[in-house]
mmCIF file with all atom_site columns, C-alpha atoms in Angstrom:
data_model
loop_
_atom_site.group_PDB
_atom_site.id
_atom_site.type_symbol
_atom_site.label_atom_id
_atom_site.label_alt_id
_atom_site.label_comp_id
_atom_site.label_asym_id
_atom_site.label_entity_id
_atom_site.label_seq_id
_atom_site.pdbx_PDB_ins_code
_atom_site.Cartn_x
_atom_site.Cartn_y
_atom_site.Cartn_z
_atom_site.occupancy
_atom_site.B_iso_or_equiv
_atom_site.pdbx_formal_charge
_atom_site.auth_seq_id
_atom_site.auth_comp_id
_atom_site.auth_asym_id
_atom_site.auth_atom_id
_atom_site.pdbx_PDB_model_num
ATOM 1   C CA . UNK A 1 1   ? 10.843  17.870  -29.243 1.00 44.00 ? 1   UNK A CA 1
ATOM 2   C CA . UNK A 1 2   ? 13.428  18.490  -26.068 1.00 46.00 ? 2   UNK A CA 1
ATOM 3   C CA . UNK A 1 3   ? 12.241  17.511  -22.882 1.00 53.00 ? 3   UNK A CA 1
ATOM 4   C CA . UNK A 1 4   ? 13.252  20.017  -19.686 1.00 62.00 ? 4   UNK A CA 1
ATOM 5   C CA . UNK A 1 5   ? 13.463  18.766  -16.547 1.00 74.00 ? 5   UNK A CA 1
ATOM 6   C CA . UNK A 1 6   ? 15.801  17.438  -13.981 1.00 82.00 ? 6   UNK A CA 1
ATOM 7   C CA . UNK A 1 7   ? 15.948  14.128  -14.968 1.00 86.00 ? 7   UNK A CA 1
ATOM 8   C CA . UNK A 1 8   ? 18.229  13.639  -18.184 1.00 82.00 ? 8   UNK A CA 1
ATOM 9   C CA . UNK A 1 9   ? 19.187  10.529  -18.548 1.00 89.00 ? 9   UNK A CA 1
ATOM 10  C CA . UNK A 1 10  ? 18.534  6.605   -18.033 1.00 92.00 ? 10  UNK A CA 1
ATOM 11  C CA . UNK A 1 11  ? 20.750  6.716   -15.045 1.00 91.00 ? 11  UNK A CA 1
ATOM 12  C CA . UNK A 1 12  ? 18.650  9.326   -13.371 1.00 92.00 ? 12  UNK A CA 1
ATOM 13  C CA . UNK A 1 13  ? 15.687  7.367   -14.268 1.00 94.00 ? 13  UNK A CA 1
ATOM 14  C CA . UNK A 1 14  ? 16.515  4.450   -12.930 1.00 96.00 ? 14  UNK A CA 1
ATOM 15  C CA . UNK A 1 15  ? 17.441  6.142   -9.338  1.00 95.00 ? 15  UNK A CA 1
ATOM 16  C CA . UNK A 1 16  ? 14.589  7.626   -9.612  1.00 95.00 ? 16  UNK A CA 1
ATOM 17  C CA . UNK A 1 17  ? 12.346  4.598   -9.620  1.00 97.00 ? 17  UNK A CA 1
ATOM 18  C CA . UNK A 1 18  ? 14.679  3.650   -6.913  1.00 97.00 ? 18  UNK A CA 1
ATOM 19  C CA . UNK A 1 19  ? 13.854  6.739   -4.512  1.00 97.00 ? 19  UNK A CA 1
ATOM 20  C CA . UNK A 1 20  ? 10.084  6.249   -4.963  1.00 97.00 ? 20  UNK A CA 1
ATOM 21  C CA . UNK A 1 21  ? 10.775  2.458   -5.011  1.00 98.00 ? 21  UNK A CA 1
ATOM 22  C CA . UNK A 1 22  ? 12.851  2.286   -1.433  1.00 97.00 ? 22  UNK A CA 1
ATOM 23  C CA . UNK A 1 23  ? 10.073  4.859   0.211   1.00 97.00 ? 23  UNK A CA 1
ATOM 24  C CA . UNK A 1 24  ? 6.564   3.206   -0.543  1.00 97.00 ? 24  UNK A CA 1
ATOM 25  C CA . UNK A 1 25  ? 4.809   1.436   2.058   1.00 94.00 ? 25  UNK A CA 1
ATOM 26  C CA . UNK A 1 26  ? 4.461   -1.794  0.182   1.00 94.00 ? 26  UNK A CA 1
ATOM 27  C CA . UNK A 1 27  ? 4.412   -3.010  -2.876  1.00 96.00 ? 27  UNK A CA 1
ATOM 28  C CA . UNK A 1 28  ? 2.683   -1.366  -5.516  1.00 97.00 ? 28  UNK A CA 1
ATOM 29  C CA . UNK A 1 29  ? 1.643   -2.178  -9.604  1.00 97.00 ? 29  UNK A CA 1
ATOM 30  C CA . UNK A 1 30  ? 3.377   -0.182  -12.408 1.00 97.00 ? 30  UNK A CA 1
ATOM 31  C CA . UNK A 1 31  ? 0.269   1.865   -12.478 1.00 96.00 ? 31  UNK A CA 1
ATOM 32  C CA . UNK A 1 32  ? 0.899   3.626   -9.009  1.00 96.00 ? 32  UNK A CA 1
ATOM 33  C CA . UNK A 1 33  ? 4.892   3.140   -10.134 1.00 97.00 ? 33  UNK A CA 1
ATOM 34  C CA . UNK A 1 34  ? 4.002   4.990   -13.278 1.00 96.00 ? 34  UNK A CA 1
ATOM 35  C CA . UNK A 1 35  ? 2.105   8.310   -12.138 1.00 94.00 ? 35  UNK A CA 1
ATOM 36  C CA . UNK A 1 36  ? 4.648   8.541   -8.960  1.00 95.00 ? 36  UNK A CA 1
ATOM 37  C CA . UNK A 1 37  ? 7.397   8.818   -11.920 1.00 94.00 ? 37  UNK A CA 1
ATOM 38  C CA . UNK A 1 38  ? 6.229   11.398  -13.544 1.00 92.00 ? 38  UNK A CA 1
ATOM 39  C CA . UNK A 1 39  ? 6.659   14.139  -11.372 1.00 88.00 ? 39  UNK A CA 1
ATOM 40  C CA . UNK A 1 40  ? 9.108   15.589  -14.101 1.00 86.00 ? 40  UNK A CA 1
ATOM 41  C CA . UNK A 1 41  ? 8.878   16.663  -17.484 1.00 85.00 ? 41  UNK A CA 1
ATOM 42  C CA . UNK A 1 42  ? 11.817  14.464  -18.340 1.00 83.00 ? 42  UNK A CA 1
ATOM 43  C CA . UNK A 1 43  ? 10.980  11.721  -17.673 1.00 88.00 ? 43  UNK A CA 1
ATOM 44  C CA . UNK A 1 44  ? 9.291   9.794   -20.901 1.00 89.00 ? 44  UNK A CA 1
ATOM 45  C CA . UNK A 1 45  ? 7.324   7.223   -20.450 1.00 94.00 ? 45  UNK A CA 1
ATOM 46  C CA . UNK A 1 46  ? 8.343   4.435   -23.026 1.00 95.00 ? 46  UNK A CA 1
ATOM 47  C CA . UNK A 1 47  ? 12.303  4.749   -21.443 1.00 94.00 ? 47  UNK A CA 1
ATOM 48  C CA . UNK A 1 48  ? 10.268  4.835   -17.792 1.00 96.00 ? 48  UNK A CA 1
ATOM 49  C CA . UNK A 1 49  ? 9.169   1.397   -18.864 1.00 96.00 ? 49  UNK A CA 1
ATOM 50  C CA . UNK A 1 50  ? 12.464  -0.170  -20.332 1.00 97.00 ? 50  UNK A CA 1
ATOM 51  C CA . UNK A 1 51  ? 14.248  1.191   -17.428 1.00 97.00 ? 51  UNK A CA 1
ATOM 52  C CA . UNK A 1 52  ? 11.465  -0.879  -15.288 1.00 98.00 ? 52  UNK A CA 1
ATOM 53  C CA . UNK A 1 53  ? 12.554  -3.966  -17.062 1.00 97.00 ? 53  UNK A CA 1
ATOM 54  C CA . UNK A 1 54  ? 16.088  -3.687  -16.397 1.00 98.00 ? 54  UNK A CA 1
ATOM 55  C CA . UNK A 1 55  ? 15.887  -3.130  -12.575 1.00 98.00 ? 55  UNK A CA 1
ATOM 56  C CA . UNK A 1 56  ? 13.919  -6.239  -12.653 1.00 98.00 ? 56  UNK A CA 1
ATOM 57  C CA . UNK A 1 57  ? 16.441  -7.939  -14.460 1.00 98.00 ? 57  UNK A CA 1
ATOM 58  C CA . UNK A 1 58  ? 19.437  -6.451  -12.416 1.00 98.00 ? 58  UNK A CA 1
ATOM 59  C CA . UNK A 1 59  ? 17.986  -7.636  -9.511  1.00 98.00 ? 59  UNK A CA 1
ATOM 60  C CA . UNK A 1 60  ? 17.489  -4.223  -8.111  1.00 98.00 ? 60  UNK A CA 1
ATOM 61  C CA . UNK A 1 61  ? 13.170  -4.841  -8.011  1.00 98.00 ? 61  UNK A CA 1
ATOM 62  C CA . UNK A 1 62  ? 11.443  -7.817  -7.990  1.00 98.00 ? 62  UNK A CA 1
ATOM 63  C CA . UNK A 1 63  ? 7.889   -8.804  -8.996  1.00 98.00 ? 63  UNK A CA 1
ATOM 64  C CA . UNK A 1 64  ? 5.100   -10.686 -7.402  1.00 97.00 ? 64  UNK A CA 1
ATOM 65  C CA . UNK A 1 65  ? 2.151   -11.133 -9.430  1.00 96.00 ? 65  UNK A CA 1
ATOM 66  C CA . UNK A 1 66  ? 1.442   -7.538  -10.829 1.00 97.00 ? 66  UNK A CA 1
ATOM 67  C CA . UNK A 1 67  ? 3.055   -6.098  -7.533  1.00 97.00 ? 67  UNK A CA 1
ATOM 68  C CA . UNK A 1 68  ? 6.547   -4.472  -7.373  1.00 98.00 ? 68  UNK A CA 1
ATOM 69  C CA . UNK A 1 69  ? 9.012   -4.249  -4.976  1.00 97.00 ? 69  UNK A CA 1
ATOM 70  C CA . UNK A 1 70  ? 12.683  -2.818  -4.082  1.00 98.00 ? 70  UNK A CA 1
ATOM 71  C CA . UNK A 1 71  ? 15.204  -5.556  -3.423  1.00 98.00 ? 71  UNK A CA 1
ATOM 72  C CA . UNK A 1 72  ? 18.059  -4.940  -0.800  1.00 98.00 ? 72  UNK A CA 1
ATOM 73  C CA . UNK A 1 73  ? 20.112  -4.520  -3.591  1.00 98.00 ? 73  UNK A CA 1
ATOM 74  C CA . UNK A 1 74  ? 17.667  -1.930  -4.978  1.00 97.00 ? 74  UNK A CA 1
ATOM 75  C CA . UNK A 1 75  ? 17.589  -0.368  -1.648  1.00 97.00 ? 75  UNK A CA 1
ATOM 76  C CA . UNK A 1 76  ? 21.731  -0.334  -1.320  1.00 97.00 ? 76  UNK A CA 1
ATOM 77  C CA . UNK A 1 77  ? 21.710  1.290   -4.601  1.00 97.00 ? 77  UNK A CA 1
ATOM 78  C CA . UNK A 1 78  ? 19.844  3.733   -3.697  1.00 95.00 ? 78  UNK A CA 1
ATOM 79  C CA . UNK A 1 79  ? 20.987  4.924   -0.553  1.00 96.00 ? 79  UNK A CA 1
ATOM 80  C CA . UNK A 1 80  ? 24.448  5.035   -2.357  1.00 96.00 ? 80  UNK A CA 1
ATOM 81  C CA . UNK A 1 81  ? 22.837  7.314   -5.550  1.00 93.00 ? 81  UNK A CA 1
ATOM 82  C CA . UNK A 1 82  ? 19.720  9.131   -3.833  1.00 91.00 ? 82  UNK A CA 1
ATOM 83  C CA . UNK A 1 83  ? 22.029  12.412  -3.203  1.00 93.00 ? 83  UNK A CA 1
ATOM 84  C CA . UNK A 1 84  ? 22.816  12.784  -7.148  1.00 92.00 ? 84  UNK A CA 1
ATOM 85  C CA . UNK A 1 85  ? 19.162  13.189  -7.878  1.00 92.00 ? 85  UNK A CA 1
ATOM 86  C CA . UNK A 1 86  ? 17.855  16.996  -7.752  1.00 91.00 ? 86  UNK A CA 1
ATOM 87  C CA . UNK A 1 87  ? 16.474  18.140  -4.204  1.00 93.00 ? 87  UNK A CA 1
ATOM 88  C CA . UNK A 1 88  ? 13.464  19.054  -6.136  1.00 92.00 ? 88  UNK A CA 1
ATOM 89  C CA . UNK A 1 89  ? 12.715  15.624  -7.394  1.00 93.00 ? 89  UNK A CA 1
ATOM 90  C CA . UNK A 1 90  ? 13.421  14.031  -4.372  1.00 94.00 ? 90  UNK A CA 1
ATOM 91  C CA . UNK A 1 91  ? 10.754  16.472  -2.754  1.00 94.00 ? 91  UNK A CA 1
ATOM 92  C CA . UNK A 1 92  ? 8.093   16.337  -5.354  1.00 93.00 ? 92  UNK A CA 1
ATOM 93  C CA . UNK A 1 93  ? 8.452   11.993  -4.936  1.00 94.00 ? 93  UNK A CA 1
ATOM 94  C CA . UNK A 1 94  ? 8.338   12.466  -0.972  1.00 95.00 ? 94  UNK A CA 1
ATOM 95  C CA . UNK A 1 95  ? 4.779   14.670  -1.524  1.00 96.00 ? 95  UNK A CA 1
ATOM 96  C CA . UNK A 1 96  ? 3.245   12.102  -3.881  1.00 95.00 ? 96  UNK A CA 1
ATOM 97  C CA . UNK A 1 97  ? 4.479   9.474   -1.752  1.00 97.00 ? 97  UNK A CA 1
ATOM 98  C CA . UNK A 1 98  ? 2.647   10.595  1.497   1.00 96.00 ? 98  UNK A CA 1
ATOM 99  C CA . UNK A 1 99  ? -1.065  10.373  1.207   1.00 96.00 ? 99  UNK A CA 1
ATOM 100 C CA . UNK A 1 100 ? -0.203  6.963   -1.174  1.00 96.00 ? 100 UNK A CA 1
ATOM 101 C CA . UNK A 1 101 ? 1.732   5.467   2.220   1.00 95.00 ? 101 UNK A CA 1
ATOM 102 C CA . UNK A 1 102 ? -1.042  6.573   4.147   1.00 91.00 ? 102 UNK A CA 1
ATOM 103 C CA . UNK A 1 103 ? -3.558  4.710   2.199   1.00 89.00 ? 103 UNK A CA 1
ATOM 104 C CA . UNK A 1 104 ? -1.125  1.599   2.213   1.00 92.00 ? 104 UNK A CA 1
ATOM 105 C CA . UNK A 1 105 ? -0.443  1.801   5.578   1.00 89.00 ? 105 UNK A CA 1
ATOM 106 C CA . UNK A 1 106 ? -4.030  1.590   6.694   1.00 85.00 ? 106 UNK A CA 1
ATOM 107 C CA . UNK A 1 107 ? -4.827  -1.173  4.201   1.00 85.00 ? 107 UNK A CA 1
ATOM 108 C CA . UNK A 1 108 ? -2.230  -3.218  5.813   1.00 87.00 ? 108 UNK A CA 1
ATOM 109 C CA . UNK A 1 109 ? -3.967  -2.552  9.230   1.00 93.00 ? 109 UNK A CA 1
ATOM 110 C CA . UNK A 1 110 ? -7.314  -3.535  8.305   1.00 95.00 ? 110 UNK A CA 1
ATOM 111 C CA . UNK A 1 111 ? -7.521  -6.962  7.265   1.00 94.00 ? 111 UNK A CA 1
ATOM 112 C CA . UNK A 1 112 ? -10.305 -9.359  6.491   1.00 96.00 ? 112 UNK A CA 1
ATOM 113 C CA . UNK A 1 113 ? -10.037 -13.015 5.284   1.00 96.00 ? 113 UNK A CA 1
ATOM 114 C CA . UNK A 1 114 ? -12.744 -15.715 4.301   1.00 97.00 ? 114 UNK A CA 1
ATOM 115 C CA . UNK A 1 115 ? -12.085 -19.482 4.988   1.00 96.00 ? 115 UNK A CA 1
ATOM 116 C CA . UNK A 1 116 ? -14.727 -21.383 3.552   1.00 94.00 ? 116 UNK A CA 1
ATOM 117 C CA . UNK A 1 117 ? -15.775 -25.055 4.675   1.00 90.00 ? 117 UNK A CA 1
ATOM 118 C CA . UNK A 1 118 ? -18.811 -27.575 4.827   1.00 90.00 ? 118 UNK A CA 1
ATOM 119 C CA . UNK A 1 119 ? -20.864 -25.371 7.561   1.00 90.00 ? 119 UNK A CA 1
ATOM 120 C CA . UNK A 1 120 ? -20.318 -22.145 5.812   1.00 93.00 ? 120 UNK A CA 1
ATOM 121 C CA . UNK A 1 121 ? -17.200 -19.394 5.893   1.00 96.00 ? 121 UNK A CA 1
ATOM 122 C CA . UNK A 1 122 ? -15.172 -18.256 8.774   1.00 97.00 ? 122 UNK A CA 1
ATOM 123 C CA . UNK A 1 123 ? -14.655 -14.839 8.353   1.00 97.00 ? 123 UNK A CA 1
ATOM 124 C CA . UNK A 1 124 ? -11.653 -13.326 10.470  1.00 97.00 ? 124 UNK A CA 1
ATOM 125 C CA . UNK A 1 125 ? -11.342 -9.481  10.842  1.00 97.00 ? 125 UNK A CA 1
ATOM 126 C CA . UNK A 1 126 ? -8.177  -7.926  12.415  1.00 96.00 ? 126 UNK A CA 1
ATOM 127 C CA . UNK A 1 127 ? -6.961  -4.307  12.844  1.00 96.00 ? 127 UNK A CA 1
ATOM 128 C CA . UNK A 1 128 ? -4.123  -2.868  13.927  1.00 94.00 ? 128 UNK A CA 1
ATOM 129 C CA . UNK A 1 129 ? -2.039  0.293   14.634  1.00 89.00 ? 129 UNK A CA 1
ATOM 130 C CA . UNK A 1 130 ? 1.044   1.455   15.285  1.00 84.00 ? 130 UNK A CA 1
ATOM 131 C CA . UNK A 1 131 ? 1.888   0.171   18.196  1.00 90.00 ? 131 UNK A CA 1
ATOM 132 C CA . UNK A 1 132 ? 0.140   -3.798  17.457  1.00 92.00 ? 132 UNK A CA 1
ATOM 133 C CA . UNK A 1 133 ? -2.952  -5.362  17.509  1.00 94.00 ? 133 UNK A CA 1
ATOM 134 C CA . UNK A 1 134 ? -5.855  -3.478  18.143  1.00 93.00 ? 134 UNK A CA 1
ATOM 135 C CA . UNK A 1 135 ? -8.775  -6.117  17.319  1.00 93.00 ? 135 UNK A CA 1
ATOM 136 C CA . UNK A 1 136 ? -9.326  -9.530  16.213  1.00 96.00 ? 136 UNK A CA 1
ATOM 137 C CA . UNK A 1 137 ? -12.581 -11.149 15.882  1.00 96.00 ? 137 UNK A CA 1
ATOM 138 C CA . UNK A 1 138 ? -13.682 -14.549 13.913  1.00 96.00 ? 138 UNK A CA 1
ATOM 139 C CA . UNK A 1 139 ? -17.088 -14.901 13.123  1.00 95.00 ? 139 UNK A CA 1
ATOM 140 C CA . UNK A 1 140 ? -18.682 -17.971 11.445  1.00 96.00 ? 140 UNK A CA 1
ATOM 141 C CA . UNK A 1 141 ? -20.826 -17.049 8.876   1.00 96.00 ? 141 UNK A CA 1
ATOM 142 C CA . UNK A 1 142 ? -23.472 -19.315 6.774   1.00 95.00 ? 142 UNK A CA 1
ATOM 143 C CA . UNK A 1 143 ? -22.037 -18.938 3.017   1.00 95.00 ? 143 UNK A CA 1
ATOM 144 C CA . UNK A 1 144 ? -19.111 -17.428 1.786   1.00 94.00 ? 144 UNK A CA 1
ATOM 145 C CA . UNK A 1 145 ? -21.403 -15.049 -0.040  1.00 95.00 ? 145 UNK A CA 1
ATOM 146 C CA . UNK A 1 146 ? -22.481 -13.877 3.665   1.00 96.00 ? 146 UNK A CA 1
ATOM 147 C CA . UNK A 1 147 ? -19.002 -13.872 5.049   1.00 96.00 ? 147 UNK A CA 1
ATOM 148 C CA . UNK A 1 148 ? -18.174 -11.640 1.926   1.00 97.00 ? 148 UNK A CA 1
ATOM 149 C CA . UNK A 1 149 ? -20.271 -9.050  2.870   1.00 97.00 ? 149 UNK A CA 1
ATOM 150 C CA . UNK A 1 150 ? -19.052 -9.072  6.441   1.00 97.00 ? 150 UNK A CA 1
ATOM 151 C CA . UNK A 1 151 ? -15.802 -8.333  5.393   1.00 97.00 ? 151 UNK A CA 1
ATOM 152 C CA . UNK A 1 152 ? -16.337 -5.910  2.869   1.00 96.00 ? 152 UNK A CA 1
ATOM 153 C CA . UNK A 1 153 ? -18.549 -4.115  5.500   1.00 96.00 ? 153 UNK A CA 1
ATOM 154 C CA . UNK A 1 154 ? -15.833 -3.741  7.842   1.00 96.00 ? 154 UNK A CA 1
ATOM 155 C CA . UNK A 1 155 ? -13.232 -2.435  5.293   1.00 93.00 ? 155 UNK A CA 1
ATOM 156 C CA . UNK A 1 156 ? -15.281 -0.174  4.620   1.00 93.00 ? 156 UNK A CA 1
ATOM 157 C CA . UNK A 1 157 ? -16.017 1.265   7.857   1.00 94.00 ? 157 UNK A CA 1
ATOM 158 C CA . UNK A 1 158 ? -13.075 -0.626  10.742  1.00 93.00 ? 158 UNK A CA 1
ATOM 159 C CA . UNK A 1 159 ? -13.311 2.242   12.779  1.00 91.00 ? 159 UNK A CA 1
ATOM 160 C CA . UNK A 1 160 ? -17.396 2.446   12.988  1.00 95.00 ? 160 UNK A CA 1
ATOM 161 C CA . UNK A 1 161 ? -17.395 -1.693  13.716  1.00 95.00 ? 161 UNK A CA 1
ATOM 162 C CA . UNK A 1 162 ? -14.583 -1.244  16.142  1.00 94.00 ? 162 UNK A CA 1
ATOM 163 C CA . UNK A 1 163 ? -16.148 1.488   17.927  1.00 95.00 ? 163 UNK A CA 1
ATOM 164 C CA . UNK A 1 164 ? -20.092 -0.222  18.035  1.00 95.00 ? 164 UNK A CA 1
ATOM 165 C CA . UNK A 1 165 ? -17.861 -3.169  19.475  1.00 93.00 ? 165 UNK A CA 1
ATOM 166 C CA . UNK A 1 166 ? -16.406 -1.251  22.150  1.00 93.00 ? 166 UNK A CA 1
ATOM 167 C CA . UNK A 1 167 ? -20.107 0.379   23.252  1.00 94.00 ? 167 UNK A CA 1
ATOM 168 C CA . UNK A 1 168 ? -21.424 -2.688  23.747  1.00 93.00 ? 168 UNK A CA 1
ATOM 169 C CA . UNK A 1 169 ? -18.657 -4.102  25.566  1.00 92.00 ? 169 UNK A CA 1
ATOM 170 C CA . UNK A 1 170 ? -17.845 -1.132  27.582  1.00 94.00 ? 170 UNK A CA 1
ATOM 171 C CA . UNK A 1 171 ? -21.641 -0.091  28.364  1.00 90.00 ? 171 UNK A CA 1
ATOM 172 C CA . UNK A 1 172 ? -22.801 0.488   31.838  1.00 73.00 ? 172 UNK A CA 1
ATOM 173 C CA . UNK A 1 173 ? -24.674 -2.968  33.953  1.00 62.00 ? 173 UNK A CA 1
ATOM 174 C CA . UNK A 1 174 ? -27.999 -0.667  33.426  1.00 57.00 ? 174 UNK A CA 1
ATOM 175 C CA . UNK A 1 175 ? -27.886 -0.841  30.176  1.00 53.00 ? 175 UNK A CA 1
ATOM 176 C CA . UNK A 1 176 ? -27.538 -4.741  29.674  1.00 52.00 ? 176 UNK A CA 1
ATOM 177 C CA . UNK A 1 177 ? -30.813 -5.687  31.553  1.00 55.00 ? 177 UNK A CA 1
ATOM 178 C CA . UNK A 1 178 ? -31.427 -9.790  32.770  1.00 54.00 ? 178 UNK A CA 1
ATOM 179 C CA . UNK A 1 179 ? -29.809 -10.901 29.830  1.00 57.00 ? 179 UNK A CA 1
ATOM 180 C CA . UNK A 1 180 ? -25.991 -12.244 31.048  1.00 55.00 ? 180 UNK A CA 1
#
């Protein structure tokens, strides 16, 4: 059965991968790499996959764990090809791209890490924005079971933990009565 689409051969696969490849956020798995790809009806999904393997073994991605990246090779390659793919490609990619940056983007802002030791688990939240650091707080908390459901509290809800934060901090003298 033909396939129809603008991408026609393994060539405009592999700057395809490329494109989507040299405008994510961070590293993704070949899940995410796989539905951004197919955003054309010619692209098939067992050369999608081969193609994969050899910009891995070119040198053009590289793989850490089940997370890919572009190389600066990958990302040379594609500045020098991007043009040759079909405007319409290049705009579908750049809409399924968005709200996938924008979820990887505030992932990477909103971080929480567990150190366990003898007297329990420091847990260490941190979040950021554009411009830097916006908060950083360590807490020690009694077992790493604890300290896991600090942190999983406050990815869920950074902004709602930030904000209660700030209340406190910022609240009026009446409102703190003898205590210092």
């Amino acid at each position: 059965m033909a396939r129809f689409g603008f991408i026609h051969d393994k060539l405009d696969l592999k700057l395809l991968v490329l494109y989507i490849m040299a405008r994510v956020a961070s590293p993704i798995d070949f899940a995410t790499l796989t539905d951004l790809a197919m955003c054309d009806n010619g692209v098939d999904y067992f050369q999608f996959a081969e193609v994969v393997s050899e910009l891995l073994d070119s040198g053009h991605l590289s793989r850490k764990g089940e997370y890919y990246s572009a190389t600066k090779k990958g990302m040379r390659t594609c500045a020098d090809g991007e043009s040759s793919l079909s405007p319409i490609i290049r705009t579908r990619c750049d809409q399924r791209l968005a709200p996938l940056n924008q979820t990887l983007k505030r992932k990477a802002q909103v971080r929480a890490t567990l150190n366990p030791h003898q007297n329990g688990c420091d847990v260490c939240l941190a979040m950021d924005d554009e411009k830097g650091s916006l908060f950083s707080l360590s807490l020690l908390s009694p077992s790493q079971k604890e300290g896991q459901r600090i942190a999983d509290h406050f990815l869920a809800h950074p902004s709602q933990v930030y904000n209660n934060i700030l209340e406190i901090l910022l609240s009026g003298e009446e409102n703190r009565g003898d205590n210092p």
